[in-house]
Coordinates of C-alpha atoms in Angstrom, one line a residue:
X206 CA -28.4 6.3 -18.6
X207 CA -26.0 6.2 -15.7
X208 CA -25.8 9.4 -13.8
X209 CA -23.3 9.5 -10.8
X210 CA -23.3 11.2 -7.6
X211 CA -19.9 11.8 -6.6
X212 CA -18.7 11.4 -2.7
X213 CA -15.8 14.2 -2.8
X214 CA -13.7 14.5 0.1
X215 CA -11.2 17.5 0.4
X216 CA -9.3 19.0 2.8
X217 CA -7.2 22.0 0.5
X218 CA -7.1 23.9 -2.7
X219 CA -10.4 25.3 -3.1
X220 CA -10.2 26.6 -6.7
X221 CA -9.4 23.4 -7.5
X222 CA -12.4 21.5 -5.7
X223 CA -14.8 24.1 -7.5
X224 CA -13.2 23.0 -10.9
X225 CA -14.1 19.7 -10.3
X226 CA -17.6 20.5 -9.0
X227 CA -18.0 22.3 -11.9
X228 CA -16.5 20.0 -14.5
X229 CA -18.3 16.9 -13.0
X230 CA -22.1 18.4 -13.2
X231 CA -21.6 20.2 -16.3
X232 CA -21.7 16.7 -17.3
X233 CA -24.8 16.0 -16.2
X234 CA -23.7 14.4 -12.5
X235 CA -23.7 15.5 -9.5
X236 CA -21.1 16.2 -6.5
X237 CA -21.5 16.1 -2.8
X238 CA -18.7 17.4 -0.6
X239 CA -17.2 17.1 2.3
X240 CA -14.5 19.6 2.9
X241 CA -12.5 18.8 6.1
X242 CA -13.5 20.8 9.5
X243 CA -10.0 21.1 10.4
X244 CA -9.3 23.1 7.5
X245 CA -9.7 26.9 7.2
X246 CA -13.0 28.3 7.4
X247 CA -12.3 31.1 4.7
X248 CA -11.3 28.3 2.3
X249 CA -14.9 26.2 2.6
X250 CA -16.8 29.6 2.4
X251 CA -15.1 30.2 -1.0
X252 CA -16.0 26.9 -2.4
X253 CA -19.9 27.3 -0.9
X254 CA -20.2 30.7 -2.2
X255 CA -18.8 29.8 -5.7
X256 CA -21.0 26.4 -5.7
X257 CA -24.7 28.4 -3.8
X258 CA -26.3 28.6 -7.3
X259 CA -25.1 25.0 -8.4
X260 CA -28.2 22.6 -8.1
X261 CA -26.1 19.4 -9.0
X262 CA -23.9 20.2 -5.7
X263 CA -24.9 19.2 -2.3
X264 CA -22.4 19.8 0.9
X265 CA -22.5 16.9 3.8
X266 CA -24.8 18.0 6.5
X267 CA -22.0 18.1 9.3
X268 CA -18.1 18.5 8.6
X269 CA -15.7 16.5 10.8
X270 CA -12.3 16.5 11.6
X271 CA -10.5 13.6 9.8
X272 CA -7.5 12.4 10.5
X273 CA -5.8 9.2 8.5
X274 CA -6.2 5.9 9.5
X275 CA -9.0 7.3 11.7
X276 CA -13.1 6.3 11.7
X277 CA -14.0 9.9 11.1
X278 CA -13.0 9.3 7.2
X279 CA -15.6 7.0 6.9
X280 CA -17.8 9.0 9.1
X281 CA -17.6 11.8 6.8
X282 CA -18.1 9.6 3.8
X283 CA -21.5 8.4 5.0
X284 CA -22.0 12.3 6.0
X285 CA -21.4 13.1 2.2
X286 CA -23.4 10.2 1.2
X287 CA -26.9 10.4 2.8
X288 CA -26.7 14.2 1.7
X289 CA -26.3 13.1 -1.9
X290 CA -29.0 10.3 -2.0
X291 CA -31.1 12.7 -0.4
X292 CA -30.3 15.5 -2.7
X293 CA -30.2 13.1 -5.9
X294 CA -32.9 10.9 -6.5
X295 CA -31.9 10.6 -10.4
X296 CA -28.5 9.4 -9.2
X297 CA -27.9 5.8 -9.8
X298 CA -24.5 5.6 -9.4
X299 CA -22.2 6.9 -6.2
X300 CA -18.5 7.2 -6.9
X301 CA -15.8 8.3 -3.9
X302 CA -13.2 10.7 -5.1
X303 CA -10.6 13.2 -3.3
X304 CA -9.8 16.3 -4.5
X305 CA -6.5 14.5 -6.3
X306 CA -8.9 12.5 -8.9
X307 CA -8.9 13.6 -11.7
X308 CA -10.8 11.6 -15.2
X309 CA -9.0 10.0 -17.7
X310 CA -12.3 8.7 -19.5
X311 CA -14.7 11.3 -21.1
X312 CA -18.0 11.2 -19.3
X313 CA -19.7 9.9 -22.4
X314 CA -17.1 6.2 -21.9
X315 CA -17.5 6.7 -17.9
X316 CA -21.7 6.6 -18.7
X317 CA -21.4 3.7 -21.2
X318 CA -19.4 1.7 -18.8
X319 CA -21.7 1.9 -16.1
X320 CA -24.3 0.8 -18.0
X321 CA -23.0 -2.0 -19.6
X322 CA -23.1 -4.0 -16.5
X323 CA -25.5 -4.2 -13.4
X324 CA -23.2 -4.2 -10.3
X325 CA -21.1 -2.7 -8.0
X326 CA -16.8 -2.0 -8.4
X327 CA -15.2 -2.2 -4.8
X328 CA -11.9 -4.0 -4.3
X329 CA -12.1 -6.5 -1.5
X330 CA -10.3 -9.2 -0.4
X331 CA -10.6 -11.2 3.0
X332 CA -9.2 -9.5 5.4
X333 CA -6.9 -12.9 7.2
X334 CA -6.6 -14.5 4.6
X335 CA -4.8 -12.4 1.4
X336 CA -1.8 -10.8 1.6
X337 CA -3.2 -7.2 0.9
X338 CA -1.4 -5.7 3.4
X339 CA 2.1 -5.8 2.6
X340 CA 3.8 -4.6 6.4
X341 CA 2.9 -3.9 9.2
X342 CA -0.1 -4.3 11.2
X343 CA -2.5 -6.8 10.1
X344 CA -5.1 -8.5 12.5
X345 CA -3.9 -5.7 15.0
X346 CA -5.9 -3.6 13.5
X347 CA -9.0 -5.2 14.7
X348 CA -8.1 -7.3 17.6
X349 CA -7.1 -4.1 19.8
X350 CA -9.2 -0.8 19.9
X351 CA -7.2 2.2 18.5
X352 CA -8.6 5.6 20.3
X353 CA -5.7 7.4 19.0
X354 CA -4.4 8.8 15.5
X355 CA -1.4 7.2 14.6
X356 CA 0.5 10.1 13.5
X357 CA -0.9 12.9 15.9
X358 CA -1.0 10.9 19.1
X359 CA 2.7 8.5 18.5
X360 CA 3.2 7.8 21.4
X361 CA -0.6 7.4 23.1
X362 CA -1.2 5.3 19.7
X363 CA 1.8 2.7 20.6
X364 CA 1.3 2.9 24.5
X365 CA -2.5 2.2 24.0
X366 CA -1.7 -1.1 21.6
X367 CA 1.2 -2.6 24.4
X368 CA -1.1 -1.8 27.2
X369 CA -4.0 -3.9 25.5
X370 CA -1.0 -6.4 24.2
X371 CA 0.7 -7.1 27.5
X372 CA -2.9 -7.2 29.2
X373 CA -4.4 -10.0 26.5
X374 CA -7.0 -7.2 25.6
X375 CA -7.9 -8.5 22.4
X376 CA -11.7 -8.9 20.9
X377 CA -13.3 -10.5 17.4
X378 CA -15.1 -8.9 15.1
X379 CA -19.0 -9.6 15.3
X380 CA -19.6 -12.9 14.3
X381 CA -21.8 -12.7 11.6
X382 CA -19.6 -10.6 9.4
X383 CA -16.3 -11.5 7.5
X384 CA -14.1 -8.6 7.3
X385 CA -12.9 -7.7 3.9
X386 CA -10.4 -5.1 3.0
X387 CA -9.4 -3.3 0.1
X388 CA -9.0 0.4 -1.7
X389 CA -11.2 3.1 -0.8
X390 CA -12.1 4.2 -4.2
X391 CA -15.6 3.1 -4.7
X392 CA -18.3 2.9 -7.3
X393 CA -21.2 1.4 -5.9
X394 CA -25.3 1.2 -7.2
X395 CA -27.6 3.4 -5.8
X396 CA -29.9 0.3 -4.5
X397 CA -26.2 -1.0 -2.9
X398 CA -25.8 2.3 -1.2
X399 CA -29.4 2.3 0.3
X400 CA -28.6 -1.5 1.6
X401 CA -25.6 0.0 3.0
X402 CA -27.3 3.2 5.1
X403 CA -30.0 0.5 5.9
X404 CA -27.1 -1.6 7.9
X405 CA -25.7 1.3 9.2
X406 CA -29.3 2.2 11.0
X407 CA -29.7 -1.9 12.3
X408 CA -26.4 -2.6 13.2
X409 CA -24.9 0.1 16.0
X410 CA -22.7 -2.8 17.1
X411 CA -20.8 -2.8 14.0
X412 CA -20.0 0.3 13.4
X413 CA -18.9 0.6 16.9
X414 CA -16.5 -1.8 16.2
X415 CA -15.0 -0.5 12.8
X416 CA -14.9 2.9 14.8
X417 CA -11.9 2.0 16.9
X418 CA -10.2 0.0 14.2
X419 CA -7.3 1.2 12.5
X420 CA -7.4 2.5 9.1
X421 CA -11.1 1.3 8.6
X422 CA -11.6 3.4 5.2
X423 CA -10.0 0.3 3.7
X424 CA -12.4 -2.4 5.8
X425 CA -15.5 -0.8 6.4
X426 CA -17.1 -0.7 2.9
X427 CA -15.4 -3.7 2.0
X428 CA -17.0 -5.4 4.2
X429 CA -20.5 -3.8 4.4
X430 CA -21.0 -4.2 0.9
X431 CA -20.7 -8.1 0.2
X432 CA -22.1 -8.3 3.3
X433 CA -25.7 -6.7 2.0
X434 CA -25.1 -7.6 -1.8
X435 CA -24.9 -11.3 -3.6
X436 CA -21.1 -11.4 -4.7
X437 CA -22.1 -12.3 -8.1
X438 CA -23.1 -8.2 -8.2
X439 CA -19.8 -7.1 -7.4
X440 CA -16.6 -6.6 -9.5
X441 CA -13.3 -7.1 -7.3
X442 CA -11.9 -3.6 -8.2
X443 CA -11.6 0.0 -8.1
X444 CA -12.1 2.2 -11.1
X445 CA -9.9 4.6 -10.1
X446 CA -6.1 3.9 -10.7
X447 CA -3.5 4.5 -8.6
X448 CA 0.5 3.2 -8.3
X449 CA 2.1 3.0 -4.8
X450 CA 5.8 3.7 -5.0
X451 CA 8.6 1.8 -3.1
X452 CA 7.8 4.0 0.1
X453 CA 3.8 2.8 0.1
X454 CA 2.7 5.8 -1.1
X455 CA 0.7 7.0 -3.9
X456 CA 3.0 8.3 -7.2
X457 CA 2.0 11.4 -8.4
X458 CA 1.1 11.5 -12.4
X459 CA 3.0 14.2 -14.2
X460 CA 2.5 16.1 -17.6
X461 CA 4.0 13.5 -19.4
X462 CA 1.9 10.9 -18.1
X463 CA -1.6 11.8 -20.5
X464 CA -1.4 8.5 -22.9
X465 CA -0.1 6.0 -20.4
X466 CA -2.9 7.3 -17.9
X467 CA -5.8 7.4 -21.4
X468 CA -4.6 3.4 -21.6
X469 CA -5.6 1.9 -18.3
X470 CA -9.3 0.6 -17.9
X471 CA -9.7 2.8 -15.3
X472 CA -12.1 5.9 -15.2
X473 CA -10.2 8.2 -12.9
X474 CA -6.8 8.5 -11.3
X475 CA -5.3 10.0 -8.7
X476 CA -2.6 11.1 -7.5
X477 CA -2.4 14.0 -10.2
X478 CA 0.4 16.6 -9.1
X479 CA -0.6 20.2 -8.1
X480 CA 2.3 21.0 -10.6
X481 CA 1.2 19.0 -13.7
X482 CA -1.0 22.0 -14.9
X483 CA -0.8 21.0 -18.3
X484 CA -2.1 17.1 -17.5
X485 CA -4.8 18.7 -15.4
X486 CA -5.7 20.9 -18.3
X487 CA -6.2 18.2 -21.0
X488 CA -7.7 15.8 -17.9
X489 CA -10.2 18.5 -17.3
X490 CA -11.4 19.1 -20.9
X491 CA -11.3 15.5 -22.1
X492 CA -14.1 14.8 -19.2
X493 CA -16.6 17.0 -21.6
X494 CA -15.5 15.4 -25.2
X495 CA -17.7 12.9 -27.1
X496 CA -16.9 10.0 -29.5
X497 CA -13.6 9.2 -28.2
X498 CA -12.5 5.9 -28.8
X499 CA -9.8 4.8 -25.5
X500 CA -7.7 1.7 -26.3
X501 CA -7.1 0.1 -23.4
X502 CA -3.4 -1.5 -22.3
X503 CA -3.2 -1.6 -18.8
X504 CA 0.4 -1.9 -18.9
X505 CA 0.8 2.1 -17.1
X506 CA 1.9 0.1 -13.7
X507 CA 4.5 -2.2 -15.3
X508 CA 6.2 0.6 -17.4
X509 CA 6.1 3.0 -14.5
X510 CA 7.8 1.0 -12.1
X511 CA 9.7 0.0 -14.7
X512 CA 11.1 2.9 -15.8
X513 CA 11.3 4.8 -13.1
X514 CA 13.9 2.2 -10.9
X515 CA 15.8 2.2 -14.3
X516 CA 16.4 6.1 -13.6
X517 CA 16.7 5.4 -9.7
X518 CA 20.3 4.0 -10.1
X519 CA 23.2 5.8 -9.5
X520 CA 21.3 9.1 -9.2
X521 CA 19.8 8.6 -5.7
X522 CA 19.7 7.6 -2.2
X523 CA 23.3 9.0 -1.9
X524 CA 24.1 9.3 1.8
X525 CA 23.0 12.1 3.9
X526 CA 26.0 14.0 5.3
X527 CA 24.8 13.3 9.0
X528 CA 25.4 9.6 7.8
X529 CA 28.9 9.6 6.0
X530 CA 30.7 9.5 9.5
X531 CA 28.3 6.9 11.6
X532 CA 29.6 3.2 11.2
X533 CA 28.2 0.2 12.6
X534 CA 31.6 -1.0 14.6
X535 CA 35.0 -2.5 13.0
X536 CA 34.7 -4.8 15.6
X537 CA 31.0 -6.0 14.6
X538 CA 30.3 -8.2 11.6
X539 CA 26.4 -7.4 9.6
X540 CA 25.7 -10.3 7.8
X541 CA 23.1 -9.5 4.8
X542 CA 20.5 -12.3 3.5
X543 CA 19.2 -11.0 0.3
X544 CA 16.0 -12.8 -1.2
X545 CA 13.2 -12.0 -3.5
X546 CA 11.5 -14.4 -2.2
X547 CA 10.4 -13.6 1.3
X548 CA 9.5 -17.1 2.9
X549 CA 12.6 -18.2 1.8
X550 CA 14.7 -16.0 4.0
X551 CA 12.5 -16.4 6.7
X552 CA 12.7 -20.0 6.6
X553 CA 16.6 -19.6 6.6
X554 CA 16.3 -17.3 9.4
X555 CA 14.6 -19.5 11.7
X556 CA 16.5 -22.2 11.2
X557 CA 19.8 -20.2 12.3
X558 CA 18.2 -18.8 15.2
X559 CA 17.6 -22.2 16.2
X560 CA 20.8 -23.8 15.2
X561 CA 23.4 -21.0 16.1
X562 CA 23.7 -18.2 18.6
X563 CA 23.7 -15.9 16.0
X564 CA 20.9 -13.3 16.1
X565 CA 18.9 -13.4 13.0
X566 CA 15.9 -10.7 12.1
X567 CA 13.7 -10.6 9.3
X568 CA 12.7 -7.9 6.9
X569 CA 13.2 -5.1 9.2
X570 CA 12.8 -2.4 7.0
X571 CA 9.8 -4.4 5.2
X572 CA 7.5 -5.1 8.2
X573 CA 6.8 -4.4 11.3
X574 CA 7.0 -7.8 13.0
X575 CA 10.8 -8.8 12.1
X576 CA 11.7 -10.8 15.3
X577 CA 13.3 -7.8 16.7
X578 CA 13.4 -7.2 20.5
X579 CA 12.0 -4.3 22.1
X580 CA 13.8 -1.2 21.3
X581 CA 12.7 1.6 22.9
X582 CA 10.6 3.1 20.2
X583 CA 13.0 3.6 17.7
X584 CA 11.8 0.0 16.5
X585 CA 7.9 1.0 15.7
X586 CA 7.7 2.2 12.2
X587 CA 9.2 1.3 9.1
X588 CA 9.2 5.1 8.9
X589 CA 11.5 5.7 11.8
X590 CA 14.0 2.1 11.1
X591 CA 14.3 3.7 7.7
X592 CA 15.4 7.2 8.8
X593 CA 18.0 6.0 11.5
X594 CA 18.9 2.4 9.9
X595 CA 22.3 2.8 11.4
X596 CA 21.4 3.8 14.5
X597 CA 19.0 1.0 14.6
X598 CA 21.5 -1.8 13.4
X599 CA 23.8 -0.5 16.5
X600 CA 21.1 -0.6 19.0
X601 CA 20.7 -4.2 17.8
X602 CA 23.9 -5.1 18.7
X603 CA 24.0 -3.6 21.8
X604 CA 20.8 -5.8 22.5
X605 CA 22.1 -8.9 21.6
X606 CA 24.9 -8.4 23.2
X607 CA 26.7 -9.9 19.8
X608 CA 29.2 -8.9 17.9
X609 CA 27.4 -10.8 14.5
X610 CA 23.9 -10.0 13.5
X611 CA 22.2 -11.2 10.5
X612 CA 18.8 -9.2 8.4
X613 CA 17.0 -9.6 5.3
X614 CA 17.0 -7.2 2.9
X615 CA 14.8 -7.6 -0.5
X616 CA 17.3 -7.1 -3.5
X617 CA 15.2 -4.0 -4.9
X618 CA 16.9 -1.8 -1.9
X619 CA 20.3 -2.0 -3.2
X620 CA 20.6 2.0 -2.3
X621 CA 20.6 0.3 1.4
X622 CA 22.6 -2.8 0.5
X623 CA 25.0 -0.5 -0.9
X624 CA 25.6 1.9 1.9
X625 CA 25.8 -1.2 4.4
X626 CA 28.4 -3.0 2.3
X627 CA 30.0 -0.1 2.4
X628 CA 30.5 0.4 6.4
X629 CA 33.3 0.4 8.1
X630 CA 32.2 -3.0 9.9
X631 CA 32.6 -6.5 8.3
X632 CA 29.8 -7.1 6.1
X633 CA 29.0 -10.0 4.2
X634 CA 26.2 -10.6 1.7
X635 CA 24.3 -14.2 0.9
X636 CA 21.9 -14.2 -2.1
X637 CA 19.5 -16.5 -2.1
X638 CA 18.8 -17.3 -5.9
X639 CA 15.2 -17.7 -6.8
X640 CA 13.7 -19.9 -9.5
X641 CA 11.2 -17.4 -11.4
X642 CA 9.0 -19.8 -13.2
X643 CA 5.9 -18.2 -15.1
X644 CA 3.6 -19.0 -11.9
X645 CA 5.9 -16.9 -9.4
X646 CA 6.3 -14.1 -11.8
X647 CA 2.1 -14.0 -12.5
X648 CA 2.1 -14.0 -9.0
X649 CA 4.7 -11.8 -8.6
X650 CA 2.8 -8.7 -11.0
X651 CA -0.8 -9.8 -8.9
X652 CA 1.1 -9.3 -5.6
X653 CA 2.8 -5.6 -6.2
X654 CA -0.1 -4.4 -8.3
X655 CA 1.3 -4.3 -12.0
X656 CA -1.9 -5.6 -13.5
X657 CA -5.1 -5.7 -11.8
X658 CA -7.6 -8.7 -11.6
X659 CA -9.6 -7.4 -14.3
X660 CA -6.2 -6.9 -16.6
X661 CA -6.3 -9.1 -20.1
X662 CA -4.2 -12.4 -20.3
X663 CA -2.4 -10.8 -23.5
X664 CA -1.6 -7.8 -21.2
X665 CA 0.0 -10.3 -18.4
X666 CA 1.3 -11.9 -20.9
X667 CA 3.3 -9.2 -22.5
X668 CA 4.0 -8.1 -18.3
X669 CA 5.7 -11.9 -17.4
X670 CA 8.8 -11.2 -19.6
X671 CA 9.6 -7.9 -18.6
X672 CA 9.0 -8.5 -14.9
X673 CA 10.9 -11.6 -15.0
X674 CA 13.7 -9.8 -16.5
X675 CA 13.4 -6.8 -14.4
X676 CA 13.8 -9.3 -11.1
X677 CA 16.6 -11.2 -12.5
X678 CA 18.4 -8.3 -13.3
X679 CA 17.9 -7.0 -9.7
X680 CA 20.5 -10.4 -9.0
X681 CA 22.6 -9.6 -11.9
X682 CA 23.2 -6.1 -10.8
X683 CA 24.2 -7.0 -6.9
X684 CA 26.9 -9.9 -8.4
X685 CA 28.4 -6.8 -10.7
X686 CA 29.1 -4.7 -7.6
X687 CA 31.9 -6.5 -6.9
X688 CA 31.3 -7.0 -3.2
X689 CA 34.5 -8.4 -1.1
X690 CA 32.2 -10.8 0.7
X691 CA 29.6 -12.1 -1.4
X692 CA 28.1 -15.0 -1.2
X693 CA 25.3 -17.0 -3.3
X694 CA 22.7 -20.2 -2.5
X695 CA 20.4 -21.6 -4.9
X696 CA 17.9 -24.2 -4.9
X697 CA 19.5 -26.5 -7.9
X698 CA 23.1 -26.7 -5.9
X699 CA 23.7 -30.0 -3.8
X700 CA 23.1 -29.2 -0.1
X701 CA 26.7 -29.9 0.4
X702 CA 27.5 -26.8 -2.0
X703 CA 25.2 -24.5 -0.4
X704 CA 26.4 -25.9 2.7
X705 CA 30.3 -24.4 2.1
X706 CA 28.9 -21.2 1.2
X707 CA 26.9 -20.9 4.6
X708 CA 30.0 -21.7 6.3
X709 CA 32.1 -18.7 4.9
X710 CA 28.6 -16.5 4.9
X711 CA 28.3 -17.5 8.7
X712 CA 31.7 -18.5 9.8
X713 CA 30.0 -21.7 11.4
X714 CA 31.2 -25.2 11.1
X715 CA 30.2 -27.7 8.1
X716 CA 27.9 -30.0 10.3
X717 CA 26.3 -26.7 11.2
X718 CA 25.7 -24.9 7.7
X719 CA 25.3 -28.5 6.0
X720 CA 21.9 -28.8 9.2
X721 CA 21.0 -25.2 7.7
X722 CA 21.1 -26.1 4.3
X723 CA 19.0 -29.1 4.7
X724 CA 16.6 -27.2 6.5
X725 CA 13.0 -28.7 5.4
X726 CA 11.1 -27.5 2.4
X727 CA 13.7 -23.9 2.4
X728 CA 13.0 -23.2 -1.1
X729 CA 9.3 -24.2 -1.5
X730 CA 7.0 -21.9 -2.8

């Protein structure tokens, strides 16, 4: 039978850490922890002292300071890990957890599963190739070397990465490996582990390279392991679920949450709130039950998102009173490109910063690379464009030295196309109409993370309608505001009416928004 050692790294709440120590071997498992060294030292002596007699609990050898997107997360994950594999020789299984997991599978199903098939569950994807990260940095991460945390160290972070930019500073990773990347949430095989340490001994070069990487708890593993094990012994997932919101963090799971969490063929979750006592409660004790039979739906992500935008409108982003009075200029005109469909946009984008003199940027609030000039800093993360959109928009005009600028916005955001539309400056709006066949909307629930690889055809199935409905009703909903200066394009209109709508949306002659809309292949997927 399948008996885990689990890799738990915490940082806070030290009752809560012993809990889980405590639920997790009563079960017959084991727990090695890594409790983080910037923490306070009256909080890890609380957990030791409560955990000395345990003989299924092992601590890492040496704590580290960790900060995020930093190599000391991995390097206190393979702390924890050769401390349990030294501690554990029964263990046959090691799973990474942080002190927010919590099960939503008894141990008895968690076993079982295990079991049932011979291999390793780690979500990995090639690194250049998918489209796993959504904004932001990609290859950056690995081309330059990143010394300094992101959110510490702002500005030695950024001033490090132009340096090395302006400079051509760039390396490759080493040759024989392909870089993978993926969630952090691991279950791999004891054997897989040992192949891993093994790599870590031979190869110093490598993990001197993944050390100054950025954010390499989602690359290291991910790539180590296929690296060391035949593919066919590895299942393209995480067994732990979690749901990023619209901000690209992790949603928190609430009291009400117990049966949609029970559903998903997951074994443990995270985030689970601090405040959801109750959920933690019933979490806790269904770890220790037997004979409990767990239909599985997978359909948590779709209704969440779901369900929660449906009670996002009209009952938030209101504006901030330090916003009511800021205006982008009567004098300036924002012109508004709204898409689903990304490419699309972009496509249209280019085409009228080649055609016209009119400034054009992408997804600005989406990712980081939107064809915008250099800023000043205000311009680096989506964080700070977000926070001080207004200001941003107004810096752009100044550095275009334009009265009319043009941005994409996706048509989920419609807080933000709301407050625009509603400035004091002219703003107009051009939705580009998408054609949401069954392909793009499969696509579509792969892409965002409503069903995971291993998710049932009935379940996608059962997904493509609502999803499809949910996207065209984003549409719907921006026609039924009413805007003054809306404007529409769509792939099954003649180029010559598309053309007349760019003219108005633009205020550029027909030759000129007829060139646009004939720009090749605009609405291929």
């Amino acid at each position: 039978m399948a008996r885990i050692a689990f890799i738990l790294l915490c940082h806070k709440d030290p009752s809560g850490v012993i809990a889980q120590a405590q639920r997790l071997t009563a079960a017959g498992d084991y727990v090695a922890i890594h409790f983080d060294a910037r923490a306070k030292t009256r909080d890890f002596d609380e957990i030791r002292q409560a955990l000395a007699e345990n003989p299924s609990v092992v601590f890492a050898g040496r704590r580290l300071k960790c900060g995020w997107g930093e190599w000391s997360l991995v390097a206190a994950t393979l702390e924890a890990v050769r401390a349990a594999i030294t501690a554990f020789p029964q263990a046959t299984h090691f799973y990474m957890l942080s002190g927010d997991c919590m099960p939503i599978k008894s141990a008895e199903y968690a076993h079982a599963f295990l079991d049932a098939q011979d291999c390793d569950y780690i979500e990995n994807v090639d690194f250049f190739t998918s489209d796993w990260i959504k904004t932001g940095f990609k290859e950056e991460r690995l081309i330059y070397r990143h010394w300094f945390n992101e959110r510490a160290r702002k500005w030695l972070f950024y001033a490090s990465y132009d340096l090395q930019k302006r400079l051509g500073l760039t390396r490759q990773p080493p040759a024989d490996i392909q870089v993978r990347i993926g969630s952090q949430w691991w279950c791999l095989r004891r054997h897989t582990i040992e192949q891993v340490l093994r790599f870590c001994d031979e190869r110093g070069d490598v993990l001197r390279f993944f050390a100054t990487t950025w954010i390499p708890d989602e690359t290291f593993f991910q790539t180590i392991v296929p690296h060391v094990v035949p593919r066919k012994e590895i299942r393209n997932r995480t067994l732990t679920y979690l749901v990023f919101t619209d901000y690209g963090m992790p949603a928190a799971f609430y009291n009400d949450h117990y049966d949609l969490l029970l559903g998903q063929d997951h074994l443990f979750a995270r985030k689970i709130s601090p405040e959801a006592l109750r959920l933690r409660e019933r979490l806790g004790a269904l770890w220790a039950t037997t004979g409990v039979h767990f239909p599985i739906s997978n359909e948590a992500t779709g209704l969440f998102r779901f369900l929660t935008g449906r009670g996002r409108i009209g009952r938030r982003f209101v504006q901030r009173f330090w916003e009511t009075e800021g205006s982008l200029g009567r004098d300036n005109t924002l012109l508004l490109v709204v898409a689903k469909k990304w490419h699309v946009a972009k496509r249209l984008t280019a085409a009228i910063r080649s055609q016209t003199s009119i400034p054009a940027v992408d997804y600005l609030f989406n990712e980081i690379e939107a064809h915008l000039p250099d800023l000043g800093g205000v311009e680096t993360t989506l964080e700070k464009r977000h926070r001080h959109r207004r200001a941003l928009l107004r810096v752009l005009f100044e550095q275009f030295e334009t009265d009319r600028l043009v941005i994409c916005l996706d048509p989920a955001a419609m807080h933000l196309i709301e407050d625009l539309m509603s400035d004091k400056a002219e703003t107009r709006l051009l939705l580009i109409d998408s054609e949401l066949d069954d392909a793009y909307v499969r696509g579509h629930i792969g892409r965002v993370g409503l069903a995971g690889a291993q998710a049932s055809q009935e379940v996608v199935d059962r997904l493509v309608q609502t999803v499809r409905a949910d996207l065209e009703h984003e549409s719907e909903r921006l026609r039924d505001m009413g805007f003054a200066g809306f404007h529409a394009i769509a792939p099954a209109r003649h180029p010559e009416e598309n053309a007349a709508e760019l003219a108005r949306f633009l205020d550029v002659t027909p030759e000129t928004a007829l060139s646009l809309a004939k720009t090749d292949h605009l609405f291929t997927d």
